Coordinates of C-alpha atoms and ligand atoms in Angstrom, one line a residue:
M1 CA 29.9 28.0 53.5
S2 CA 31.8 29.3 56.6
S3 CA 30.6 32.1 58.8
T4 CA 32.2 34.6 61.1
Q5 CA 29.2 35.2 63.2
P6 CA 29.9 34.4 67.0
L7 CA 28.6 31.1 68.4
N8 CA 26.4 32.3 71.2
Q9 CA 24.2 29.2 71.5
L10 CA 24.3 27.2 74.7
N11 CA 25.9 23.7 74.8
P12 CA 23.5 21.0 73.9
P13 CA 23.3 18.1 76.5
A14 CA 26.1 15.7 76.1
R15 CA 25.6 12.3 74.2
T16 CA 27.0 8.9 74.4
V17 CA 29.1 7.1 71.5
A18 CA 26.5 4.5 71.3
S19 CA 23.9 6.9 70.3
T20 CA 26.0 8.0 67.2
Q21 CA 26.8 4.4 66.0
S22 CA 25.8 3.9 62.3
E23 CA 26.1 1.0 59.7
M24 CA 25.6 0.5 56.1
T25 CA 25.7 -2.5 54.0
E26 CA 26.4 -2.4 50.0
I27 CA 26.7 -5.1 47.5
I28 CA 29.6 -4.5 45.1
L29 CA 28.3 -4.2 41.5
P30 CA 30.2 -3.8 38.1
N31 CA 29.5 -0.1 38.2
D32 CA 31.6 0.2 41.5
T33 CA 34.7 -1.5 40.2
N34 CA 37.8 -1.1 38.1
T35 CA 39.0 -3.1 35.1
L36 CA 40.1 -5.9 37.4
G37 CA 36.8 -6.3 39.1
N38 CA 38.1 -4.6 42.4
L39 CA 36.1 -1.7 44.1
L40 CA 37.3 1.7 43.1
G41 CA 39.1 3.7 45.9
G42 CA 36.9 6.8 45.1
R43 CA 33.9 4.8 45.5
L44 CA 35.0 3.3 48.7
M45 CA 35.6 6.9 50.0
H46 CA 32.1 7.8 49.0
F47 CA 30.8 5.0 51.0
I48 CA 32.9 6.0 53.9
D49 CA 31.8 9.6 53.7
L50 CA 28.3 8.6 53.8
T51 CA 28.6 6.4 56.7
G52 CA 30.6 8.9 58.6
A53 CA 28.0 11.5 58.1
M54 CA 25.3 9.1 59.5
A55 CA 27.1 9.1 62.9
A56 CA 27.8 13.0 62.7
Y57 CA 23.9 13.6 62.0
R58 CA 23.0 11.4 64.8
H59 CA 25.4 13.2 67.2
S60 CA 24.7 16.9 66.1
R61 CA 21.0 16.4 64.9
T62 CA 21.6 19.3 62.3
H63 CA 23.2 19.5 58.9
V64 CA 26.9 18.7 58.5
V65 CA 29.6 19.1 56.0
T66 CA 32.7 17.0 55.6
A67 CA 35.7 19.3 56.6
A68 CA 38.4 16.7 56.2
M69 CA 38.9 13.1 55.5
D70 CA 42.3 12.0 56.6
H71 CA 44.3 8.8 57.3
I72 CA 42.5 6.2 55.2
D73 CA 44.2 2.8 55.1
F74 CA 43.4 0.6 52.1
I75 CA 44.2 -2.5 53.8
A76 CA 42.8 -5.1 51.2
P77 CA 41.2 -5.2 47.9
V78 CA 37.3 -5.7 47.7
H79 CA 35.9 -7.7 44.9
L80 CA 32.9 -7.6 42.6
G81 CA 30.0 -9.3 44.5
D82 CA 31.4 -8.9 47.9
L83 CA 29.2 -7.4 50.4
L84 CA 30.8 -4.3 52.1
T85 CA 29.8 -3.4 55.6
L86 CA 30.7 0.0 57.2
K87 CA 30.4 1.1 60.8
S88 CA 30.9 4.5 62.2
S89 CA 30.7 6.3 65.5
V90 CA 31.8 9.7 66.8
N91 CA 35.3 9.6 68.4
R92 CA 35.1 13.2 70.0
A93 CA 33.2 16.4 69.6
F94 CA 34.9 19.8 69.8
A95 CA 33.0 23.2 69.6
T96 CA 31.4 22.8 66.3
S97 CA 33.1 19.8 64.7
M98 CA 33.3 16.1 65.4
E99 CA 35.8 13.5 64.6
V100 CA 34.2 10.2 63.2
G101 CA 36.0 6.9 62.7
V102 CA 34.8 4.5 60.0
K103 CA 35.7 0.9 59.9
V104 CA 34.9 -1.2 56.6
W105 CA 34.7 -5.1 56.2
A106 CA 34.2 -7.1 53.0
E107 CA 32.3 -10.4 53.1
N108 CA 33.1 -13.0 50.3
T109 CA 29.4 -14.3 49.7
R110 CA 30.6 -17.8 48.4
N111 CA 32.8 -18.7 51.2
A112 CA 31.5 -16.5 54.0
S113 CA 35.1 -15.0 54.9
V114 CA 35.1 -11.6 56.3
A115 CA 38.1 -9.2 55.9
H116 CA 38.8 -5.8 57.4
V117 CA 39.6 -3.8 54.2
A118 CA 39.7 -0.1 55.5
S119 CA 39.8 2.5 58.0
A120 CA 39.3 6.0 58.1
Y121 CA 38.8 9.2 60.2
L122 CA 36.7 12.2 59.1
V123 CA 36.0 15.5 60.5
F124 CA 32.4 17.0 60.0
V125 CA 31.2 20.5 60.8
A126 CA 27.7 21.1 61.9
I127 CA 26.1 24.0 60.3
D128 CA 22.5 25.5 60.1
E129 CA 20.2 26.0 56.9
Q130 CA 22.2 29.4 56.3
G131 CA 25.6 27.6 56.5
R132 CA 26.4 29.1 60.0
R133 CA 28.5 26.8 62.2
Q134 CA 26.5 25.2 65.1
K135 CA 27.7 24.0 68.5
V136 CA 27.6 20.4 68.9
P137 CA 26.9 18.3 72.1
Q138 CA 29.9 17.0 73.8
L139 CA 30.6 13.3 73.7
L140 CA 30.6 11.0 76.8
P141 CA 33.0 8.1 76.1
E142 CA 32.0 5.1 78.3
T143 CA 34.0 2.1 77.6
P144 CA 37.9 1.7 77.5
N145 CA 38.0 1.6 73.8
E146 CA 35.7 4.7 73.5
I147 CA 38.0 6.5 76.0
R148 CA 41.1 5.6 74.0
R149 CA 39.6 6.8 70.8
Y150 CA 38.4 10.0 72.5
E151 CA 41.9 10.7 73.7
D152 CA 43.5 9.8 70.3
A153 CA 41.2 12.1 68.5
L154 CA 42.5 15.1 70.3
R155 CA 46.1 14.1 69.3
R156 CA 44.9 13.9 65.7
R157 CA 43.2 17.3 65.8
E158 CA 46.6 18.8 67.2
H159 CA 48.4 17.1 64.2
R160 CA 45.8 18.3 61.6
E161 CA 46.2 21.9 62.8
T162 CA 50.0 21.7 62.8
E163 CA 49.6 20.2 59.2
G164 CA 47.1 22.8 58.2
A165 CA 49.3 25.7 59.2
R166 CA 52.2 24.1 57.4
R167 CA 50.3 23.7 54.2
K168 CA 48.8 27.3 54.4
E169 CA 52.4 28.8 54.9
A170 CA 53.6 26.7 51.8
R171 CA 50.6 28.1 49.6
H172 CA 51.5 31.6 50.6
A173 CA 55.1 31.0 49.7
V174 CA 54.0 29.7 46.1
T175 CA 51.7 32.6 45.6
A176 CA 54.5 35.0 46.5
Q177 CA 56.8 33.4 44.1
E178 CA 54.3 33.4 41.3
T179 CA 53.4 36.9 41.9
A180 CA 57.2 37.9 41.9
A181 CA 57.7 35.9 38.7
A182 CA 54.6 37.6 37.0
I183 CA 56.0 41.1 37.6
E184 CA 59.4 40.3 36.5
P185 CA 60.3 42.2 33.3
Ligands
COA201 C1 34.4 23.0 57.1 C2 34.1 24.7 57.0 C3 32.6 24.7 57.4 C4 35.0 25.2 58.1 O1 34.8 26.6 58.1 P1 35.8 27.6 58.6 O2 35.1 29.0 58.5 O3 37.0 27.4 58.0 O4 35.8 27.3 60.0 P2 36.9 27.4 61.2 O5 38.1 27.5 60.7 O6 36.4 28.4 62.1 O7 36.7 26.0 61.9 C5 35.4 25.5 62.2 C6 35.6 24.1 62.8 O8 36.1 23.2 61.7 C7 37.1 22.7 61.9 N1 37.9 22.6 60.7 C8 38.0 23.6 59.8 N2 38.8 23.1 58.7 C9 39.2 21.9 59.0 C10 39.9 20.9 58.5 N3 40.5 21.1 57.2 N4 40.2 19.7 59.1 C11 39.7 19.5 60.4 N5 38.9 20.4 61.0 C12 38.5 21.5 60.4 C13 37.9 23.6 63.0 O9 38.8 22.9 63.8 C14 36.8 24.2 63.9 O10 36.3 23.2 64.7 P3 35.7 23.5 66.3 O11 34.6 24.5 65.9 O12 35.1 22.3 66.7 O13 37.0 24.1 67.0 C15 34.2 25.3 55.7 O14 35.7 25.2 55.3 C16 33.3 24.6 54.5 O15 32.4 24.9 54.5 N6 34.2 23.8 53.7 C17 33.4 23.1 52.6 C18 32.9 21.8 53.1 C19 32.2 21.0 52.1 O16 31.7 21.4 51.2 N7 32.5 19.7 52.2 C20 32.3 18.8 51.1 C21 30.8 18.5 50.8 S1 29.8 18.1 52.3

C-alpha cells in the first residue's frame, strides 16, 4: 500500500474543522451484541472507524486508509435497542496523515437518557488510486476547543512515534533471538 515516491504535490488550500464534521446513527440490533445483549467492542470499533473515515474523506477529498486507531475509552456498555450516535472531526492534518477524533453516545429509546459511551483517536493516511500517499490540506482550528485538540494532536503524534520506534526495536530483538535459536545445534 505504501509508496516511496516523493511527494511533490503543492499543498491544497487549508480547510476548517467544521467542514470535516461527520455524524452517523445506528440502532443496536441482536447481530451487534454479545450473549448479555451488550454491543460487541469490535462492532463499536467498526462504527468508530467508519465515522472517523467520513471526516478524513471530507478533509482530504481522496481515498484514505486507517493507519492507526489508538486510545479508545469504552466508558459504558451499549444495550440492544439503543440508538448509537457517533460524531467525528479532524483534529489536525500533517503531511499525508490526519488525526481524527470520534465521540460516541448511546440513547435509551424508552427513557430518552443519553450517555457518552466511548471516545477514540484514529490516524488516516490519504492515498490515490495506485496507493501513493497524497498531501492533505492543512487544518484551520478556529474555536478554543478546536485549538486545544489541534495542539493535543501533535503531542499524541510524538507519543505514537516514540511508541512505534520502541515496538519496532522490540520486534527486531525478538527476530534476532529467534534466528539465533533456530541456528543453534
Ligand atoms: C498507513 C500506510 C499508508 C503508511 O505507509 P508508510 O509507507 O508506512 O508511510 P510512512 O511511514 O512514510 O508514513 C506516512 C504517514 O503515515 C503516518 N503513519 C504511518 N504509520 C502510522 C501509524 N502506525 N500511526 C500513525 N501514523 C502513521 C506517518 O506519520 C506519516 O504521516 P505524515 O505524512 O502526515 O507525516 C501503510 O502502512 C498502509 O498502507 N497500511 C495499511 C493500511 C490499511 O490497510 N488499513 C486498514 C484498512 S483501511
